[in-house]
Amino acid sequence: MTVDTTQLNRGRVFFGHSDTLWLFGYGSLIWKTEFAYHERRPAHIQGWARRFWQGSHDHRGTPDAPGRVVTLVESPGSTCHGMAYRIDTGTLGPLDVREKNGYLREQVMLHFAEGDHTEGLIYLATKENAAFLGDAPLDAMARQIAAAHGPSGSNRDYLLNLASALDDLGAEDRHVFELAARVKARQARQKK
Ligand code: BEZ
């Protein structure tokens, strides 16, 4: 089911005193930066795991055939690698619209690859949002991702771009890499 979190996010002001803030990207924000930023630094967050558990009815799927995109689930001991951007606070407005299907701004501690840390923001889609799909067998998720398309392109490209960006960062993520391998294997079998 689709949902619209744009209005809710306008009230979620965590760094009101500051002109800029750090935004941590763990999904398309790593490789699809269609927004202005001042700095970009590899970073990670602790205690969270990236999962293809959020439905995409508006970007990588449709309301009738949703795709799957990433969100984060709490996972003590896990590390999620991504890219942090220092942006003007005003840049959040268009991002709230882009990520309106269930994502809410949340404050987290970011750890930069160089060793320093700071508070920042993530967009998080919890199981309470109507577009949340949750866990499923990896093969079922791979089948859904291989088939889904939406206004922003194929769900397959979203997954493979993310896997490639994580690879470039030297980041380990078994969930993403295993899904990417299964989607590629499905398509190789279909071409035969
Ligand atoms: C991200 O890349 O961090 C992201 C992108 C869209 C929605 C949520 C997170």
XYZ file of C-alpha atoms and ligand atoms in Angstrom:
201
model
C 0.000 0.000 0.000
C 1.343 3.465 -0.767
C 1.778 6.118 1.918
C 2.883 9.777 1.969
C 5.258 10.860 4.746
C 6.078 14.320 3.300
C 4.023 16.291 5.852
C 5.200 14.175 8.796
C 8.838 14.785 7.854
C 8.381 18.573 7.778
C 7.767 18.373 11.533
C 10.783 16.164 12.171
C 13.379 18.919 12.628
C 16.486 17.578 14.373
C 19.118 20.193 13.535
C 17.023 23.369 13.523
C 19.851 25.567 14.810
C 22.195 24.680 11.942
C 22.326 25.738 8.280
C 23.788 22.403 7.205
C 23.498 18.803 8.399
C 24.977 15.404 7.628
C 22.719 12.986 5.759
C 23.736 9.310 5.658
C 22.819 7.483 2.437
C 22.606 3.708 2.564
C 20.545 3.079 -0.571
C 20.049 5.038 -3.762
C 21.554 8.104 -2.089
C 24.957 6.409 -2.347
C 24.932 6.356 -6.141
C 22.094 8.660 -7.186
C 22.976 12.117 -5.924
C 20.521 14.390 -7.627
C 20.902 16.973 -4.879
C 23.490 19.613 -4.021
C 25.969 18.904 -1.229
C 29.008 20.566 0.322
C 30.991 17.436 1.214
C 30.690 13.716 0.609
C 32.451 11.208 2.886
C 32.285 7.405 3.210
C 30.766 6.540 6.577
C 28.994 3.817 8.526
C 26.368 3.496 11.208
C 26.381 0.890 13.942
C 23.565 -1.355 15.128
C 21.661 -1.294 11.834
C 21.407 -3.742 8.927
C 20.327 -2.848 5.358
C 17.428 -4.935 4.081
C 15.318 -5.006 0.893
C 12.172 -4.982 2.994
C 10.459 -1.758 1.887
C 7.935 -1.764 -0.951
C 8.462 0.641 -3.835
C 5.159 1.526 -5.456
C 6.336 4.857 -6.840
C 9.960 4.519 -8.036
C 11.012 0.911 -8.747
C 7.578 -0.664 -8.995
C 3.921 0.241 -9.260
C 0.974 0.037 -6.852
C -0.083 -3.231 -8.536
C 3.420 -4.718 -8.780
C 5.627 -3.095 -6.136
C 9.372 -3.454 -6.180
C 11.636 -3.819 -3.162
C 14.038 -1.141 -1.951
C 16.191 -0.840 1.125
C 15.428 0.230 4.621
C 17.305 -0.379 7.870
C 16.438 -2.760 10.676
C 17.897 -2.623 14.133
C 20.601 -5.256 14.450
C 22.926 -5.084 17.459
C 26.526 -5.714 16.408
C 25.887 -4.973 12.701
C 27.529 -2.191 10.717
C 25.921 -0.539 7.697
C 28.286 1.195 5.281
C 27.242 4.065 3.059
C 27.983 7.641 2.080
C 27.455 10.772 4.161
C 26.675 14.160 2.615
C 26.804 17.567 4.260
C 23.795 19.352 2.830
C 21.881 22.588 3.386
C 18.878 21.917 5.632
C 16.672 23.226 2.802
C 17.794 20.329 0.621
C 15.710 17.974 2.772
C 12.445 19.353 1.324
C 12.859 17.781 -2.146
C 14.312 14.613 -0.582
C 11.230 14.274 1.647
C 9.142 14.276 -1.539
C 11.446 11.809 -3.326
C 11.350 9.402 -0.343
C 7.739 9.964 0.663
C 6.626 6.341 0.400
C 7.042 5.453 4.074
C 10.417 6.959 5.012
C 10.798 9.177 8.070
C 13.761 11.293 9.068
C 15.654 9.823 12.046
C 18.717 11.003 13.911
C 21.710 8.640 14.174
C 25.418 8.733 14.973
C 27.568 8.622 11.816
C 31.109 7.263 11.900
C 33.309 8.515 9.094
C 35.846 6.230 7.454
C 38.597 8.560 8.738
C 37.583 7.822 12.348
C 35.676 10.945 13.455
C 31.944 10.934 14.129
C 28.933 13.240 14.251
C 25.169 13.192 14.570
C 23.315 12.969 11.273
C 20.077 12.002 9.598
C 18.829 8.901 7.832
C 15.587 8.167 6.055
C 14.084 5.130 7.775
C 11.049 3.042 6.816
C 9.870 1.020 9.810
C 7.495 -1.933 9.869
C 4.754 0.471 10.977
C 4.534 2.096 7.532
C 1.926 0.841 5.073
C 4.452 0.205 2.281
C 6.602 -2.120 4.423
C 6.884 -5.620 2.939
C 9.247 -7.239 5.439
C 11.307 -10.366 5.143
C 10.827 -13.125 2.563
C 12.991 -15.965 1.240
C 15.938 -14.553 -0.766
C 14.780 -16.310 -3.933
C 11.316 -14.770 -3.645
C 12.818 -11.323 -3.132
C 15.165 -11.842 -6.105
C 12.203 -12.901 -8.288
C 10.228 -9.801 -7.285
C 13.205 -7.469 -7.860
C 14.013 -9.042 -11.243
C 10.432 -8.436 -12.417
C 9.605 -4.985 -11.027
C 9.790 -1.729 -12.974
C 8.603 1.757 -12.073
C 8.868 5.417 -13.092
C 12.503 5.605 -11.875
C 13.571 2.480 -13.768
C 13.987 -1.199 -13.094
C 14.243 -2.628 -9.611
C 17.095 -4.777 -10.957
C 19.165 -1.673 -11.804
C 18.491 -0.235 -8.344
C 19.857 -3.418 -6.734
C 22.839 -3.813 -9.072
C 23.799 -0.128 -8.808
C 23.702 -0.419 -5.036
C 25.810 -3.613 -5.064
C 28.337 -1.966 -7.370
C 28.509 1.218 -5.236
C 29.072 -0.869 -2.084
C 31.750 -2.838 -3.868
C 33.457 0.447 -4.842
C 33.359 1.474 -1.176
C 34.937 -1.826 -0.159
C 31.861 -2.469 1.985
C 30.675 -5.947 2.903
C 26.918 -6.603 2.765
C 25.937 -10.245 2.329
C 22.220 -9.499 1.989
C 22.759 -7.117 -0.948
C 25.484 -9.139 -2.674
C 23.526 -12.387 -2.376
C 20.397 -10.795 -3.833
C 22.442 -9.281 -6.683
C 23.988 -12.683 -7.454
C 20.548 -14.337 -7.512
C 19.025 -11.677 -9.767
C 21.968 -11.959 -12.191
C 21.739 -15.761 -12.166
C 17.988 -15.632 -12.919
C 18.585 -13.379 -15.893
C 21.464 -15.492 -17.196
C 19.179 -18.556 -17.046
C 16.409 -16.691 -18.883
C 18.768 -15.685 -21.716
C 19.647 -19.341 -22.435
C 19.304 6.146 1.209
O 19.967 6.019 0.197
O 19.820 6.273 2.314
C 17.842 6.148 1.113
C 17.257 6.452 -0.073
C 15.905 6.425 -0.161
C 15.146 6.134 0.942
C 15.759 5.833 2.113
C 17.112 5.837 2.194
